[in-house]
Every structure is written in C-alpha cells, then in structure tokens.
Amino acid sequence: MAVERTLAILKPDCVRKNLQGEVIARIQKAGFKILGMKQVRLTKETAGAFYAVHKGRPFYDGLVEFMSSGSCMPIALQKENAIADFRMLIGATDPKDASEGTIRKLFADNKGENIVHGSDSPENGRIEVAFFFSERELV
Ligand code: DAT
Ligand code: MG
C-alpha cells in the first residue's frame, strides 16, 4: 500500500468543545504520523477558498460561516493508505450515518458541524496539506 498524506482539520466545534486532545489521541492510536500541526482562525475568504469545490451548493455559505466562526487546527498526517483509513476513522459526513466508534459518531452534533475534516483522495491530500503547510513545516 502506498504512503499517503491527508489533511485533517479539527473544526471550530471540536475546539469549542475542548476535544482537540481526545481527537488527536484517536488519530495517533490509529497509526497516523503527525507531520505538522497548527492553530489558526480562518477568514471567510480562506474558508471559502479551501471549500471552493462546494461553491454554489446550498450548504456552502453556512459551511464558510461555521469554518470561520472560531479557531481550528489543521494537521498534516502521513500513513500507508492514509486517505481511506482516515475517512474510516472519522466516519460518514452526517454523524447520524456514521459507524459506531467513529470520531464523528462519538462527537459531532450534525452534518454541518462534524468535528473534523479529512481529504478525499491522495491528490487532494497533497493539495490540502500544501494549503496550510509549507514543505519545511512538515517534519
Ligand atoms: P466530508 O467532510 O465528509 O468530506 P463533504 O466534502 O461532502 O463531506 O462536505 C464538506 C463539508 O460540508 C462537510 O464536512 C459538512 C458540510 N456539508 C456537506 N453537506 C452538507 C449538508 N447537506 N448540509 C450541511 N452541511 C453539509
Ligand atoms: Mg470532503
């Protein structure tokens, strides 16, 4: 299996609920290597650019509002099969549909405020990691 990078973001609801440590512990126990981690407050412009693929969808404005509503923590992760394994760890977008034991099932309130982001392909993993981290911040 190929070594891949995925971008996690502990979203503003995760930070507001003080669940950062709990979620990071689950990520580490699942075997992901943390290459970089930071805390940022996204502007609407930056949040909108990160989620540009969803522009025009009915939930886009709410998503941008939410992602810029407080601090979040982008985390660059590396592992064999990182993309699929991370999505398995976090569960379905809507916590109602997420499997038992997944991070979203355990901690998320609803589809819009779902605790954590994960990249959806190896290519997007690289693009999204580069959105938040320069190569020299990845160690
Ligand atoms: P995911 O984050 O599981 O990759 P996505 O890429 O389809 O999901 O959507 C990005 C985010 O947008 C998602 O985490 C929460 C929000 N979102 C998606 N669909 C939504 C909906 N129907 N209602 C409210 N928020 C939604
Ligand atoms: Mg997605």
mmCIF file of C-alpha atoms and ligand atoms in Angstrom:
data_model
loop_
_atom_site.group_PDB
_atom_site.id
_atom_site.type_symbol
_atom_site.label_atom_id
_atom_site.label_comp_id
_atom_site.label_asym_id
_atom_site.label_seq_id
_atom_site.Cartn_x
_atom_site.Cartn_y
_atom_site.Cartn_z
ATOM 1 C CA MET A 1 0.000 0.000 0.000
ATOM 2 C CA ALA A 2 1.200 3.498 -0.805
ATOM 3 C CA VAL A 3 2.218 6.020 1.827
ATOM 4 C CA GLU A 4 -0.224 8.917 1.531
ATOM 5 C CA ARG A 5 -0.766 12.296 3.129
ATOM 6 C CA THR A 6 -4.124 13.532 4.328
ATOM 7 C CA LEU A 7 -5.151 16.828 5.813
ATOM 8 C CA ALA A 8 -7.185 16.733 8.989
ATOM 9 C CA ILE A 9 -8.779 19.879 10.354
ATOM 10 C CA LEU A 10 -10.103 19.909 13.899
ATOM 11 C CA LYS A 11 -13.046 22.180 13.141
ATOM 12 C CA PRO A 12 -14.261 25.087 15.318
ATOM 13 C CA ASP A 13 -16.838 22.873 17.087
ATOM 14 C CA CYS A 14 -14.030 20.483 18.115
ATOM 15 C CA VAL A 15 -12.010 23.365 19.566
ATOM 16 C CA ARG A 16 -15.078 24.918 21.289
ATOM 17 C CA LYS A 17 -15.849 21.564 22.926
ATOM 18 C CA ASN A 18 -12.212 21.185 24.057
ATOM 19 C CA LEU A 19 -11.962 17.847 22.262
ATOM 20 C CA GLN A 20 -8.639 18.504 20.498
ATOM 21 C CA GLY A 21 -6.612 16.174 22.736
ATOM 22 C CA GLU A 22 -9.211 13.421 22.615
ATOM 23 C CA VAL A 23 -9.401 13.513 18.807
ATOM 24 C CA ILE A 24 -5.617 13.734 18.334
ATOM 25 C CA ALA A 25 -5.168 10.721 20.666
ATOM 26 C CA ARG A 26 -7.530 8.678 18.485
ATOM 27 C CA ILE A 27 -5.646 9.766 15.352
ATOM 28 C CA GLN A 28 -2.316 8.731 16.902
ATOM 29 C CA LYS A 29 -3.676 5.402 18.185
ATOM 30 C CA ALA A 30 -4.849 4.666 14.643
ATOM 31 C CA GLY A 31 -1.230 4.854 13.482
ATOM 32 C CA PHE A 32 -1.047 8.233 11.750
ATOM 33 C CA LYS A 33 2.206 10.164 11.867
ATOM 34 C CA ILE A 34 1.760 13.877 12.583
ATOM 35 C CA LEU A 35 3.947 15.831 10.137
ATOM 36 C CA GLY A 36 2.646 19.278 11.082
ATOM 37 C CA MET A 37 0.009 20.875 13.259
ATOM 38 C CA LYS A 38 -1.095 24.452 13.894
ATOM 39 C CA GLN A 39 -3.978 26.504 15.241
ATOM 40 C CA VAL A 40 -5.487 29.184 13.005
ATOM 41 C CA ARG A 41 -8.586 31.339 12.715
ATOM 42 C CA LEU A 42 -9.784 31.169 9.116
ATOM 43 C CA THR A 43 -11.257 34.233 7.464
ATOM 44 C CA LYS A 44 -14.379 33.766 5.351
ATOM 45 C CA GLU A 45 -12.177 34.234 2.288
ATOM 46 C CA THR A 46 -9.749 31.477 3.336
ATOM 47 C CA ALA A 47 -12.520 29.093 4.402
ATOM 48 C CA GLY A 48 -14.318 29.788 1.115
ATOM 49 C CA ALA A 49 -11.154 29.087 -0.866
ATOM 50 C CA PHE A 50 -10.480 25.835 0.981
ATOM 51 C CA TYR A 51 -14.012 24.608 0.238
ATOM 52 C CA ALA A 52 -14.194 26.174 -3.258
ATOM 53 C CA VAL A 53 -15.215 22.796 -4.735
ATOM 54 C CA HIS A 54 -18.547 23.171 -2.887
ATOM 55 C CA LYS A 55 -19.228 26.748 -4.069
ATOM 56 C CA GLY A 56 -22.842 27.055 -5.240
ATOM 57 C CA ARG A 57 -24.093 24.157 -3.096
ATOM 58 C CA PRO A 58 -26.934 25.078 -0.694
ATOM 59 C CA PHE A 59 -24.762 24.441 2.384
ATOM 60 C CA TYR A 60 -21.739 26.458 1.170
ATOM 61 C CA ASP A 61 -22.477 29.781 2.909
ATOM 62 C CA GLY A 62 -23.219 28.039 6.216
ATOM 63 C CA LEU A 63 -20.066 25.963 5.867
ATOM 64 C CA VAL A 64 -17.913 29.057 5.296
ATOM 65 C CA GLU A 65 -19.608 30.824 8.225
ATOM 66 C CA PHE A 66 -19.009 27.848 10.515
ATOM 67 C CA MET A 67 -15.396 27.245 9.474
ATOM 68 C CA SER A 68 -14.569 30.914 10.156
ATOM 69 C CA SER A 69 -16.527 31.043 13.440
ATOM 70 C CA GLY A 70 -13.565 30.180 15.693
ATOM 71 C CA SER A 71 -10.125 28.616 15.869
ATOM 72 C CA CYS A 72 -9.425 25.395 14.039
ATOM 73 C CA MET A 73 -6.417 23.083 13.896
ATOM 74 C CA PRO A 74 -5.086 21.878 10.542
ATOM 75 C CA ILE A 75 -2.999 18.703 10.980
ATOM 76 C CA ALA A 76 -0.868 17.155 8.228
ATOM 77 C CA LEU A 77 -0.896 13.369 8.551
ATOM 78 C CA GLN A 78 1.009 10.557 6.867
ATOM 79 C CA LYS A 79 0.387 6.827 6.801
ATOM 80 C CA GLU A 80 0.056 3.914 4.431
ATOM 81 C CA ASN A 81 -3.438 4.146 2.924
ATOM 82 C CA ALA A 82 -3.980 7.390 4.869
ATOM 83 C CA ILE A 83 -6.923 8.675 2.845
ATOM 84 C CA ALA A 84 -9.214 5.660 3.242
ATOM 85 C CA ASP A 85 -8.043 4.850 6.761
ATOM 86 C CA PHE A 86 -8.661 8.398 7.978
ATOM 87 C CA ARG A 87 -12.128 8.529 6.451
ATOM 88 C CA MET A 88 -12.867 5.209 8.171
ATOM 89 C CA LEU A 89 -11.658 6.654 11.483
ATOM 90 C CA ILE A 90 -13.838 9.784 11.241
ATOM 91 C CA GLY A 91 -16.984 8.189 9.762
ATOM 92 C CA ALA A 92 -19.648 9.476 7.396
ATOM 93 C CA THR A 93 -20.204 13.214 6.859
ATOM 94 C CA ASP A 94 -23.519 13.090 8.752
ATOM 95 C CA PRO A 95 -22.934 11.678 12.252
ATOM 96 C CA LYS A 96 -26.373 10.030 12.019
ATOM 97 C CA ASP A 97 -24.949 7.824 9.243
ATOM 98 C CA ALA A 98 -21.506 7.312 10.802
ATOM 99 C CA SER A 99 -20.494 3.902 12.151
ATOM 100 C CA GLU A 100 -20.278 3.279 15.889
ATOM 101 C CA GLY A 101 -16.934 4.250 17.363
ATOM 102 C CA THR A 102 -16.036 6.772 14.672
ATOM 103 C CA ILE A 103 -14.980 10.285 15.676
ATOM 104 C CA ARG A 104 -17.996 11.944 14.050
ATOM 105 C CA LYS A 105 -20.412 9.402 15.574
ATOM 106 C CA LEU A 106 -18.915 9.967 19.005
ATOM 107 C CA PHE A 107 -18.554 13.738 18.999
ATOM 108 C CA ALA A 108 -20.410 15.506 16.148
ATOM 109 C CA ASP A 109 -23.765 17.257 16.559
ATOM 110 C CA ASN A 110 -24.897 17.317 12.936
ATOM 111 C CA LYS A 111 -23.853 17.146 9.278
ATOM 112 C CA GLY A 112 -22.723 20.767 9.185
ATOM 113 C CA GLU A 113 -20.795 20.737 12.463
ATOM 114 C CA ASN A 114 -18.990 17.432 12.253
ATOM 115 C CA ILE A 115 -15.789 17.932 14.282
ATOM 116 C CA VAL A 116 -13.157 17.003 11.722
ATOM 117 C CA HIS A 117 -12.191 17.298 8.074
ATOM 118 C CA GLY A 118 -10.425 14.597 6.067
ATOM 119 C CA SER A 119 -9.130 14.720 2.487
ATOM 120 C CA ASP A 120 -10.977 12.588 -0.083
ATOM 121 C CA SER A 121 -8.163 11.457 -2.423
ATOM 122 C CA PRO A 122 -4.351 11.181 -2.373
ATOM 123 C CA GLU A 123 -4.119 14.103 -4.793
ATOM 124 C CA ASN A 124 -6.403 16.297 -2.671
ATOM 125 C CA GLY A 125 -4.473 15.195 0.412
ATOM 126 C CA ARG A 126 -1.318 16.718 -1.059
ATOM 127 C CA ILE A 127 -3.124 19.846 -2.282
ATOM 128 C CA GLU A 128 -4.874 20.400 1.062
ATOM 129 C CA VAL A 129 -1.728 19.801 3.136
ATOM 130 C CA ALA A 130 0.019 22.403 0.951
ATOM 131 C CA PHE A 131 -2.910 24.814 1.522
ATOM 132 C CA PHE A 132 -1.896 25.095 5.192
ATOM 133 C CA PHE A 133 1.752 23.978 5.388
ATOM 134 C CA SER A 134 4.963 24.792 3.567
ATOM 135 C CA GLU A 135 7.279 21.794 2.962
ATOM 136 C CA ARG A 136 9.660 22.979 5.676
ATOM 137 C CA GLU A 137 6.837 22.907 8.233
ATOM 138 C CA LEU A 138 6.390 19.174 7.560
ATOM 139 C CA VAL A 139 8.806 17.126 9.608
HETATM 140 P P1 DAT B 1 -16.772 15.451 4.099
HETATM 141 O O1 DAT B 1 -16.366 16.494 5.091
HETATM 142 O O2 DAT B 1 -17.253 14.191 4.775
HETATM 143 O O3 DAT B 1 -15.711 15.166 3.065
HETATM 144 P P2 DAT B 1 -18.191 16.903 2.006
HETATM 145 O O4 DAT B 1 -16.858 17.068 1.332
HETATM 146 O O5 DAT B 1 -19.306 16.341 1.201
HETATM 147 O O6 DAT B 1 -18.049 15.995 3.320
HETATM 148 O O7 DAT B 1 -18.674 18.305 2.572
HETATM 149 C C1 DAT B 1 -17.762 19.181 3.210
HETATM 150 C C2 DAT B 1 -18.409 19.711 4.469
HETATM 151 O O8 DAT B 1 -19.551 20.495 4.121
HETATM 152 C C3 DAT B 1 -18.951 18.648 5.418
HETATM 153 O O9 DAT B 1 -17.962 18.137 6.282
HETATM 154 C C4 DAT B 1 -20.017 19.403 6.151
HETATM 155 C C5 DAT B 1 -20.582 20.324 5.089
HETATM 156 N N1 DAT B 1 -21.747 19.724 4.427
HETATM 157 C C6 DAT B 1 -21.754 18.844 3.408
HETATM 158 N N2 DAT B 1 -23.002 18.500 3.041
HETATM 159 C C7 DAT B 1 -23.809 19.188 3.868
HETATM 160 C C8 DAT B 1 -25.232 19.275 4.026
HETATM 161 N N3 DAT B 1 -26.064 18.586 3.238
HETATM 162 N N4 DAT B 1 -25.706 20.086 4.991
HETATM 163 C C9 DAT B 1 -24.886 20.805 5.796
HETATM 164 N N5 DAT B 1 -23.535 20.770 5.705
HETATM 165 C C10 DAT B 1 -23.011 19.972 4.760
HETATM 166 MG MG MG B 2 -14.967 16.272 1.515
#
